[in-house]
C-alpha cells in the first residue's frame, strides 16, 4: 500500500464517523415528526400525499396492522415491477427496442428490487427499457430502502415506548423517509455525479466507431439518478451490467470515493438515530463501534490477502478483475464495504479476489448483513443479535435478561431465532441442492472449491439481500432465478416479520429503570460480547461450508494450485 | 421436614437410584421434553442401527460402535443429572410423607362431635384438637389457644403458640397439638394441603418449566436446528468436493460421523443440565427452609430490585434494648442503675431483661434474688403503664421503685406530692426526638433518671444493605413509627428509603407505584392485613407463623419465619439464573474447539495429492492422532463434560453480592474464556489416551 492509499482509507473512515451524528441527528428529527429544515421545502407535498392516498397521518397501528400494510405495499410493488417487465415492448421509453423480459427473470428481478437485494440476473443495458429502469427499478430503490428504515423505526418505537401496542403509521413513516431523507440526498448526490461525468439522459444508445475501426454501441440513459439511490439505499443494482466498474456509472476516483462513502452513510447514521431515539446516544455508538470493528478487521484481512505475495504471481499485484482506474485498495475497500452493507454494487469482480479476500466478502454477507448492513435492515438485524447476546450473557448477572429496560422473554427469543434461521435455511439448503444437481452445476464457470464458493456466494447474496455476485456463475436460468428469488423473499420477510413481532411485544412491556444490577449494553465489554456472539452464532454455522470453499482454496493456492 | 438432614451431593443410595432412573428416563415420552437431548437420542438410535446392520453386511467398524456407545452415554449422563437432582427432592418428600398421618379427625357439626378420617375433611369443616392430637388438615384456629409442635414441617423442635384471631391463627396439617384445646376451621380441600403441595413440589411431580427456562429451551432448540441444517447439508457439500478432487462418491460422510458432528455442535452441555439446574434451584431454597409455590417465583426473585422490609424483626431486633442510664440532677448514675435493675429483676419482658444486663455490664451490679429482698413485683398494666417493685426495708418501710413512660411516672410522683424535674423533661424530649424510647425511673417520690431504650439495628445488616445496593437492589424500610424515629433508624441501618406510619394500604400503594415504574418488588409479611400487599408484590414471602390468608397470598413461605430470608431468596434466584447463563455460554463456546477437531478429520482426503493428506489438515491445530480418534475424542469430551459439570449445576455457580458488571466479567472469564479453551485441552488429552 502506498501512503496515498492509507490516507484515503483513513479519510474514508474519518468522514464516515464525522457524518454519522450529523445525518443521524437529522433523521431522528424526521422520524420523530419533529421540526427540521426540510419541512418548509417538502411539507406541502407530504400533506398532499396524505390527502391523495387518504390516510390520517397520526393514526397509529399495532404491529400486526403495521406488518400488513408493509407486506401489502411490497406485494403491490412486486406485481407492478413484474408486469412492466413482461410487457415492456408495449410501454414507452424503450429506444433500444429491448424485448419483453422472460417470466423467471422478471420474477427474480422484481423480487430482487422489492426486497432491497438488487441481485441482477440480467444485464441492465441489454434487458431493461428506460421505463422499467425508472418507473420500476428506481422507484423500488427508494421504497424498498424506505421499507427497511420503516421496520427499524417501528422497532425503535417498540423499544422506547412502554405499555402500548402502537408502533406508528407505516404510510406516514415511508412518506417522511422518502421525502425528507432519501429524495434530497439522492438529488444532491445525482447532481454531483453528473458533475463527475455520469450520464443522465433519455437518448437512444449511440453507435461509434472505435480507433480500431470496429463499431461499438455505447449505452445511454438516466443513470445518475438511479446510481445515487442505489448507493444511498444500499440497493446496489447497477444501471449497466458492469455496475460501478462502468465508466458511465463511476467515472473518476472522486466519484468512486463518494459512492463508497454513500454506501455506508445511511446505515452508519442510523445507529446514531437509534441511540438518540431510544434515549441514549451511547447505545447507538456502541452498535456503531461493534460494526466498525468487524468492518475494519474484514478490510484488514482482505488488504493483507491482496497485497501479500502468493506463490503463483510472486509479488505482482493481483489486478485481474480490477479496474486500473481504481487500483487494489479502492477495489478491496469497495468489496468490503459493499458486502458489509448489503449494498451489492461492485467496482471489481469479487470472483477475482484472492481466496481470503473473497471469503471476507462472503462472511460479511453470511453474518447476516449486520456490519452496517442494509438501510434499516442492518440495524434491525443487529438488534436481533443484540437480543441473543443479552439473553445468553445477560443471564450471567443473575437477572432475567433485559435490553433497554425491556425483559427478553420466550417470545422475543423465539422470534430472534426465526430471524437467524431464515437466511441460514436458504443459504445452506439451496447451496446443498445446487452443488449436487445438474441444474446448479451447469451454470458454473470454474471448478474445484472456487466453483463451490460461486454457488455459496450466490445464495448468501440472495438470502442476505446483498445482491452482489461473485460472478463466474450464470445465474439467469430458471433454476437460479427461482431459487435465489425465493431466497430473497425468505431472507427479507423472514426477518422483517419477526422483528416487527418483537417490536410489538416490546412496546407492551414496562421499562425497568437501570441500576447497578443491570446488564450494561453500552460499554466495551458488550461490544466484545456482541462480536463474539455474531461470530459464533452467525458464523459457526457456515464454518464447514467455508472450509470447503475459500479456506481450502487459500490453502491450495499456497501450495501452488488454482482454479 | 428436616431439610437440614443429609443432603450430601453424592451419597451412595442416591447415586444408585439416579443411575437406575437415568435408564428409565430413556423412554421417548420423557426424552421428548428435552429437545436437545432428544436429538442426541435419535442420533444414538440411528448410529446403533447402522452398527447393528453392519454386523450382518460384514463391514462392521469398531469406530462406529464406539461412537454409538458414547452417544448413548451422552443421553444417559443428561438423564443422570436430572435424576440426581430429582432424587434429592424425593428424599425430602419421603420424610414429609412419613409425617402425613392418616389420622382420625374429630369433626364438629353443631355441638355434635363425630370421628371422620382426615382425608374426608372438606374446606369449611370445623374440627376439635386437644393436646396429643395431630391436626388433620390445614386450617385456621377459630377458638382457643394452644401450643403446637411444628417440627414435622419446620424442623424446629420448640413448640409455637397458635391462637384464634390475630396473626398467629394458621395451623398446618400434620403438626401436633401439645397443650390445650382449639377449634379449627379447615381451609384446604383434601389433597391440596400445604404438605401435599410441598411433597409435589420437592418431588418435581408438578414441575412446570419456568418462563426463563422456556425461553432458554427455545434458544437451545433454535441453535440445534441451525446446526442440524449445517450438518444435513454437509454431505452435499462433500459430494461436490469429492467429485472436484476426483475421489469416489462412496467416500462421502457416514451417518455415524455426521451424527457425531451434530451432537458435538448442538448445545448438549446446557441442554443436558438445564432441568437439573432448575430443580436444584428449588432445592437450594428448601435448604434455607423456604418453600416456593412455583419455580417461576424463584426466577422472579432474581429480578427483584426493590425490597420492602419491615423494620421490626428484619432491620432491628424485635425488641428495644436499654443502652444508657441518664441520672437526674443530684443522683449518681450508680444509684439510678441499681434502682433500675431492682425494678426489672422480675420483669421478664425483653426490655426489662436488657436493663438488668446493661446494669451488670456497665456497673457490675449483680443479680439479686427477689425473694431475699423481700420484694413484691408490680407488673406492667395497661392502666398504670409502669412496672416496678415494692421492697420492705429492715425498718419496716416500703421502697416503691417504678419505671415507666414519662407521663405515668410524672403522675406517680405528683400523686406523691413531689415535683417532676425539668432536666428529666428535657432528656425525655431529646430521646424521643432521636427515635428512642425514654423510660423514667422513680423511687417513692423522687425521680432518679431516665433509661435510654433503643431500637437495636441488627449486627451486619448495614453491610448487607450495602451489598444489596451494589447488586442494584433498593431497600425500603416500613415501620409504624413516626417519621422522626423512622428516619433515625433508617439512617443507622443504611436503607435507601423508608415509609413511616405505614398502613397496609400504604404498603399496597407503594408496591403498585414501584411496579408502575418498572420495578419488581419483593416483600415479606405475616398478618392478614399484609395479604393484599403480599399478593401484589412480585415476590411475597409469607412467614409460616403468619395467618392462612398471608400464606395463601404470597408465593413463598418461610418456614423459619425469619424476615431476613428475603435477601437469601433473592440470592438463590440470582444464582439460579447465573448458573444457566454460565453453562449456556460454556456450552456454546465449546463449539469452536470441536469444529477444529472434527472438520480437518472428516475433510482430510479432499483435494489431497498422492499422500492422502489434503490441505484442510492445516486446521488440525490440536495435532490429534488420527481422523477417527479426533472425532471420537470430541464425542467423548462432549459426553464427559456433562458428568463433570453436574456438581456445578446442582450447587450453582459461586455467588457473591457484587455489581452486574463485576459478576459478568468474572463469569465471562471463567465460563466464556474457559469454555473456549477447556475443550482444546480436554479433546487433546482424550486423544492422547485413545492413541496410547
mmCIF file of N, CA and C in Angstrom, chain A residues 8-79:
data_model
loop_
_atom_site.group_PDB
_atom_site.id
_atom_site.type_symbol
_atom_site.label_atom_id
_atom_site.label_comp_id
_atom_site.label_asym_id
_atom_site.label_seq_id
_atom_site.Cartn_x
_atom_site.Cartn_y
_atom_site.Cartn_z
ATOM 1 N N UNK A 8 -6.164 7.722 2.133
ATOM 2 C CA UNK A 8 -7.532 7.660 1.609
ATOM 3 C C UNK A 8 -8.450 6.814 2.505
ATOM 4 N N UNK A 9 -7.907 5.659 2.969
ATOM 5 C CA UNK A 9 -8.712 4.794 3.845
ATOM 6 C C UNK A 9 -9.042 5.533 5.143
ATOM 7 N N UNK A 10 -8.017 6.210 5.690
ATOM 8 C CA UNK A 10 -8.251 6.945 6.940
ATOM 9 C C UNK A 10 -9.289 8.051 6.736
ATOM 10 N N UNK A 11 -9.163 8.755 5.612
ATOM 11 C CA UNK A 11 -10.100 9.831 5.318
ATOM 12 C C UNK A 11 -11.520 9.279 5.198
ATOM 13 N N UNK A 12 -11.609 8.121 4.578
ATOM 14 C CA UNK A 12 -12.906 7.470 4.409
ATOM 15 C C UNK A 12 -13.585 7.238 5.757
ATOM 16 N N UNK A 13 -12.833 6.628 6.693
ATOM 17 C CA UNK A 13 -13.434 6.328 7.996
ATOM 18 C C UNK A 13 -13.675 7.601 8.807
ATOM 19 N N UNK A 14 -12.768 8.577 8.662
ATOM 20 C CA UNK A 14 -12.960 9.829 9.401
ATOM 21 C C UNK A 14 -14.242 10.513 8.954
ATOM 22 N N UNK A 15 -14.453 10.546 7.643
ATOM 23 C CA UNK A 15 -15.671 11.175 7.131
ATOM 24 C C UNK A 15 -16.915 10.407 7.575
ATOM 25 N N UNK A 16 -16.799 9.086 7.557
ATOM 26 C CA UNK A 16 -17.936 8.256 7.975
ATOM 27 C C UNK A 16 -18.312 8.549 9.425
ATOM 28 N N UNK A 17 -17.289 8.566 10.289
ATOM 29 C CA UNK A 17 -17.546 8.826 11.706
ATOM 30 C C UNK A 17 -18.076 10.242 11.893
ATOM 31 N N UNK A 18 -17.514 11.192 11.134
ATOM 32 C CA UNK A 18 -17.931 12.587 11.279
ATOM 33 C C UNK A 18 -19.354 12.836 10.804
ATOM 34 N N UNK A 19 -19.752 12.184 9.723
ATOM 35 C CA UNK A 19 -21.083 12.452 9.166
ATOM 36 C C UNK A 19 -22.193 11.728 9.925
ATOM 37 N N UNK A 20 -21.816 10.621 10.624
ATOM 38 C CA UNK A 20 -22.828 9.809 11.316
ATOM 39 C C UNK A 20 -23.732 10.616 12.246
ATOM 40 N N UNK A 21 -23.149 11.390 13.188
ATOM 41 C CA UNK A 21 -24.065 12.122 14.073
ATOM 42 C C UNK A 21 -24.850 13.223 13.355
ATOM 43 N N UNK A 22 -24.291 13.792 12.302
ATOM 44 C CA UNK A 22 -24.993 14.899 11.631
ATOM 45 C C UNK A 22 -26.251 14.385 10.931
ATOM 46 N N UNK A 23 -26.066 13.390 10.066
ATOM 47 C CA UNK A 23 -27.230 12.838 9.385
ATOM 48 C C UNK A 23 -28.135 12.094 10.365
ATOM 49 N N UNK A 24 -27.483 11.396 11.328
ATOM 50 C CA UNK A 24 -28.254 10.638 12.311
ATOM 51 C C UNK A 24 -29.188 11.528 13.100
ATOM 52 N N UNK A 25 -28.693 12.676 13.495
ATOM 53 C CA UNK A 25 -29.499 13.615 14.261
ATOM 54 C C UNK A 25 -30.673 14.131 13.427
ATOM 55 N N UNK A 26 -30.365 14.437 12.173
ATOM 56 C CA UNK A 26 -31.426 14.928 11.288
ATOM 57 C C UNK A 26 -32.513 13.871 11.111
ATOM 58 N N UNK A 27 -32.092 12.623 10.874
ATOM 59 C CA UNK A 27 -33.081 11.569 10.670
ATOM 60 C C UNK A 27 -33.937 11.337 11.913
ATOM 61 N N UNK A 28 -33.322 11.478 13.100
ATOM 62 C CA UNK A 28 -34.119 11.270 14.309
ATOM 63 C C UNK A 28 -35.236 12.305 14.392
ATOM 64 N N UNK A 29 -34.952 13.507 13.900
ATOM 65 C CA UNK A 29 -35.989 14.552 13.905
ATOM 66 C C UNK A 29 -37.082 14.210 12.903
ATOM 67 N N UNK A 30 -36.672 13.752 11.731
ATOM 68 C CA UNK A 30 -37.666 13.378 10.716
ATOM 69 C C UNK A 30 -38.547 12.241 11.251
ATOM 70 N N UNK A 31 -37.892 11.218 11.828
ATOM 71 C CA UNK A 31 -38.631 10.034 12.283
ATOM 72 C C UNK A 31 -39.596 10.366 13.407
ATOM 73 N N UNK A 32 -39.154 11.234 14.292
ATOM 74 C CA UNK A 32 -39.996 11.548 15.441
ATOM 75 C C UNK A 32 -41.074 12.563 15.079
ATOM 76 N N UNK A 33 -41.040 13.059 13.842
ATOM 77 C CA UNK A 33 -42.039 14.044 13.424
ATOM 78 C C UNK A 33 -41.798 15.424 14.007
ATOM 79 N N UNK A 34 -40.537 15.666 14.401
ATOM 80 C CA UNK A 34 -40.223 16.991 14.956
ATOM 81 C C UNK A 34 -39.935 17.986 13.821
ATOM 82 N N UNK A 35 -39.696 19.239 14.204
ATOM 83 C CA UNK A 35 -39.386 20.255 13.190
ATOM 84 C C UNK A 35 -37.973 20.072 12.666
ATOM 85 N N UNK A 36 -37.788 20.221 11.379
ATOM 86 C CA UNK A 36 -36.451 20.161 10.807
ATOM 87 C C UNK A 36 -36.444 21.048 9.568
ATOM 88 N N UNK A 37 -35.229 21.280 9.004
ATOM 89 C CA UNK A 37 -35.123 22.303 7.968
ATOM 90 C C UNK A 37 -35.716 21.884 6.632
ATOM 91 N N UNK A 38 -35.989 20.592 6.418
ATOM 92 C CA UNK A 38 -36.568 20.168 5.147
ATOM 93 C C UNK A 38 -38.081 20.347 5.124
ATOM 94 N N UNK A 39 -38.649 20.580 6.313
ATOM 95 C CA UNK A 39 -40.111 20.660 6.414
ATOM 96 C C UNK A 39 -40.692 21.761 5.519
ATOM 97 N N UNK A 40 -40.093 22.979 5.541
ATOM 98 C CA UNK A 40 -40.639 24.024 4.660
ATOM 99 C C UNK A 40 -40.523 23.661 3.167
ATOM 100 N N UNK A 41 -39.528 22.852 2.823
ATOM 101 C CA UNK A 41 -39.308 22.527 1.419
ATOM 102 C C UNK A 41 -40.354 21.542 0.898
ATOM 103 N N UNK A 42 -40.552 20.475 1.646
ATOM 104 C CA UNK A 42 -41.423 19.415 1.143
ATOM 105 C C UNK A 42 -42.687 19.194 1.971
ATOM 106 N N UNK A 43 -42.873 20.010 3.014
ATOM 107 C CA UNK A 43 -44.014 19.815 3.907
ATOM 108 C C UNK A 43 -45.336 19.794 3.166
ATOM 109 N N UNK A 44 -45.485 20.710 2.202
ATOM 110 C CA UNK A 44 -46.737 20.783 1.431
ATOM 111 C C UNK A 44 -46.987 19.490 0.666
ATOM 112 N N UNK A 45 -45.877 18.901 0.162
ATOM 113 C CA UNK A 45 -46.012 17.676 -0.627
ATOM 114 C C UNK A 45 -46.456 16.518 0.272
ATOM 115 N N UNK A 46 -45.897 16.496 1.493
ATOM 116 C CA UNK A 46 -46.262 15.444 2.442
ATOM 117 C C UNK A 46 -47.771 15.480 2.690
ATOM 118 N N UNK A 47 -48.276 16.691 2.977
ATOM 119 C CA UNK A 47 -49.721 16.832 3.262
ATOM 120 C C UNK A 47 -50.540 16.413 2.056
ATOM 121 N N UNK A 48 -50.040 16.800 0.878
ATOM 122 C CA UNK A 48 -50.759 16.479 -0.352
ATOM 123 C C UNK A 48 -50.848 14.958 -0.552
ATOM 124 N N UNK A 49 -49.728 14.288 -0.247
ATOM 125 C CA UNK A 49 -49.698 12.831 -0.420
ATOM 126 C C UNK A 49 -50.716 12.164 0.500
ATOM 127 N N UNK A 50 -50.749 12.625 1.767
ATOM 128 C CA UNK A 50 -51.705 12.034 2.712
ATOM 129 C C UNK A 50 -53.128 12.215 2.212
ATOM 130 N N UNK A 51 -53.383 13.408 1.707
ATOM 131 C CA UNK A 51 -54.721 13.718 1.210
ATOM 132 C C UNK A 51 -55.050 12.806 0.027
ATOM 133 N N UNK A 52 -54.049 12.648 -0.841
ATOM 134 C CA UNK A 52 -54.250 11.885 -2.064
ATOM 135 C C UNK A 52 -54.522 10.411 -1.767
ATOM 136 N N UNK A 53 -53.716 9.804 -0.864
ATOM 137 C CA UNK A 53 -53.948 8.384 -0.575
ATOM 138 C C UNK A 53 -54.950 8.203 0.561
ATOM 139 N N UNK A 54 -55.393 9.313 1.137
ATOM 140 C CA UNK A 54 -56.490 9.243 2.104
ATOM 141 C C UNK A 54 -56.146 8.572 3.420
ATOM 142 N N UNK A 55 -55.067 8.994 4.057
ATOM 143 C CA UNK A 55 -54.783 8.444 5.383
ATOM 144 C C UNK A 55 -54.697 9.567 6.404
ATOM 145 N N UNK A 56 -54.962 9.183 7.656
ATOM 146 C CA UNK A 56 -54.765 10.129 8.749
ATOM 147 C C UNK A 56 -53.347 9.915 9.255
ATOM 148 N N UNK A 57 -52.459 10.894 9.071
ATOM 149 C CA UNK A 57 -51.032 10.658 9.321
ATOM 150 C C UNK A 57 -50.691 10.314 10.760
ATOM 151 N N UNK A 58 -51.541 10.699 11.702
ATOM 152 C CA UNK A 58 -51.177 10.440 13.095
ATOM 153 C C UNK A 58 -51.882 9.225 13.699
ATOM 154 N N UNK A 59 -52.621 8.518 12.866
ATOM 155 C CA UNK A 59 -53.328 7.335 13.361
ATOM 156 C C UNK A 59 -52.348 6.168 13.391
ATOM 157 N N UNK A 60 -52.089 5.635 14.568
ATOM 158 C CA UNK A 60 -51.061 4.615 14.693
ATOM 159 C C UNK A 60 -51.638 3.208 14.697
ATOM 160 N N UNK A 61 -50.815 2.256 14.315
ATOM 161 C CA UNK A 61 -51.277 0.877 14.189
ATOM 162 C C UNK A 61 -50.515 -0.030 15.137
ATOM 163 N N UNK A 62 -51.107 -1.179 15.461
ATOM 164 C CA UNK A 62 -50.364 -2.176 16.235
ATOM 165 C C UNK A 62 -49.468 -2.952 15.286
ATOM 166 N N UNK A 63 -48.687 -3.880 15.809
ATOM 167 C CA UNK A 63 -47.643 -4.492 14.973
ATOM 168 C C UNK A 63 -48.231 -5.290 13.835
ATOM 169 N N UNK A 64 -49.376 -5.880 14.068
ATOM 170 C CA UNK A 64 -49.955 -6.711 13.006
ATOM 171 C C UNK A 64 -50.431 -5.846 11.839
ATOM 172 N N UNK A 65 -51.112 -4.761 12.149
ATOM 173 C CA UNK A 65 -51.570 -3.878 11.080
ATOM 174 C C UNK A 65 -50.393 -3.236 10.365
ATOM 175 N N UNK A 66 -49.385 -2.871 11.149
ATOM 176 C CA UNK A 66 -48.199 -2.251 10.564
ATOM 177 C C UNK A 66 -47.559 -3.227 9.569
ATOM 178 N N UNK A 67 -47.428 -4.484 10.012
ATOM 179 C CA UNK A 67 -46.841 -5.510 9.146
ATOM 180 C C UNK A 67 -47.704 -5.733 7.913
ATOM 181 N N UNK A 68 -49.007 -5.755 8.119
ATOM 182 C CA UNK A 68 -49.909 -5.986 6.996
ATOM 183 C C UNK A 68 -49.748 -4.884 5.946
ATOM 184 N N UNK A 69 -49.714 -3.639 6.407
ATOM 185 C CA UNK A 69 -49.539 -2.518 5.495
ATOM 186 C C UNK A 69 -48.243 -2.645 4.702
ATOM 187 N N UNK A 70 -47.197 -3.014 5.434
ATOM 188 C CA UNK A 70 -45.882 -3.143 4.808
ATOM 189 C C UNK A 70 -45.875 -4.247 3.754
ATOM 190 N N UNK A 71 -46.470 -5.383 4.097
ATOM 191 C CA UNK A 71 -46.476 -6.510 3.164
ATOM 192 C C UNK A 71 -47.316 -6.181 1.930
ATOM 193 N N UNK A 72 -48.446 -5.548 2.172
ATOM 194 C CA UNK A 72 -49.333 -5.188 1.068
ATOM 195 C C UNK A 72 -48.616 -4.241 0.106
ATOM 196 N N UNK A 73 -47.958 -3.259 0.679
ATOM 197 C CA UNK A 73 -47.234 -2.271 -0.104
ATOM 198 C C UNK A 73 -46.160 -2.944 -0.964
ATOM 199 N N UNK A 74 -45.433 -3.888 -0.357
ATOM 200 C CA UNK A 74 -44.382 -4.583 -1.091
ATOM 201 C C UNK A 74 -44.948 -5.512 -2.157
ATOM 202 N N UNK A 75 -46.099 -6.118 -1.839
ATOM 203 C CA UNK A 75 -46.723 -7.026 -2.805
ATOM 204 C C UNK A 75 -47.144 -6.251 -4.046
ATOM 205 N N UNK A 76 -47.761 -5.094 -3.822
ATOM 206 C CA UNK A 76 -48.185 -4.273 -4.958
ATOM 207 C C UNK A 76 -46.969 -3.867 -5.791
ATOM 208 N N UNK A 77 -45.908 -3.481 -5.114
ATOM 209 C CA UNK A 77 -44.674 -3.116 -5.801
ATOM 210 C C UNK A 77 -44.153 -4.262 -6.652
ATOM 211 N N UNK A 78 -44.193 -5.459 -6.077
ATOM 212 C CA UNK A 78 -43.703 -6.638 -6.781
ATOM 213 C C UNK A 78 -44.519 -6.884 -8.053
ATOM 214 N N UNK A 79 -45.839 -6.879 -7.908
ATOM 215 C CA UNK A 79 -46.697 -7.172 -9.062
ATOM 216 C C UNK A 79 -46.473 -6.141 -10.165
#
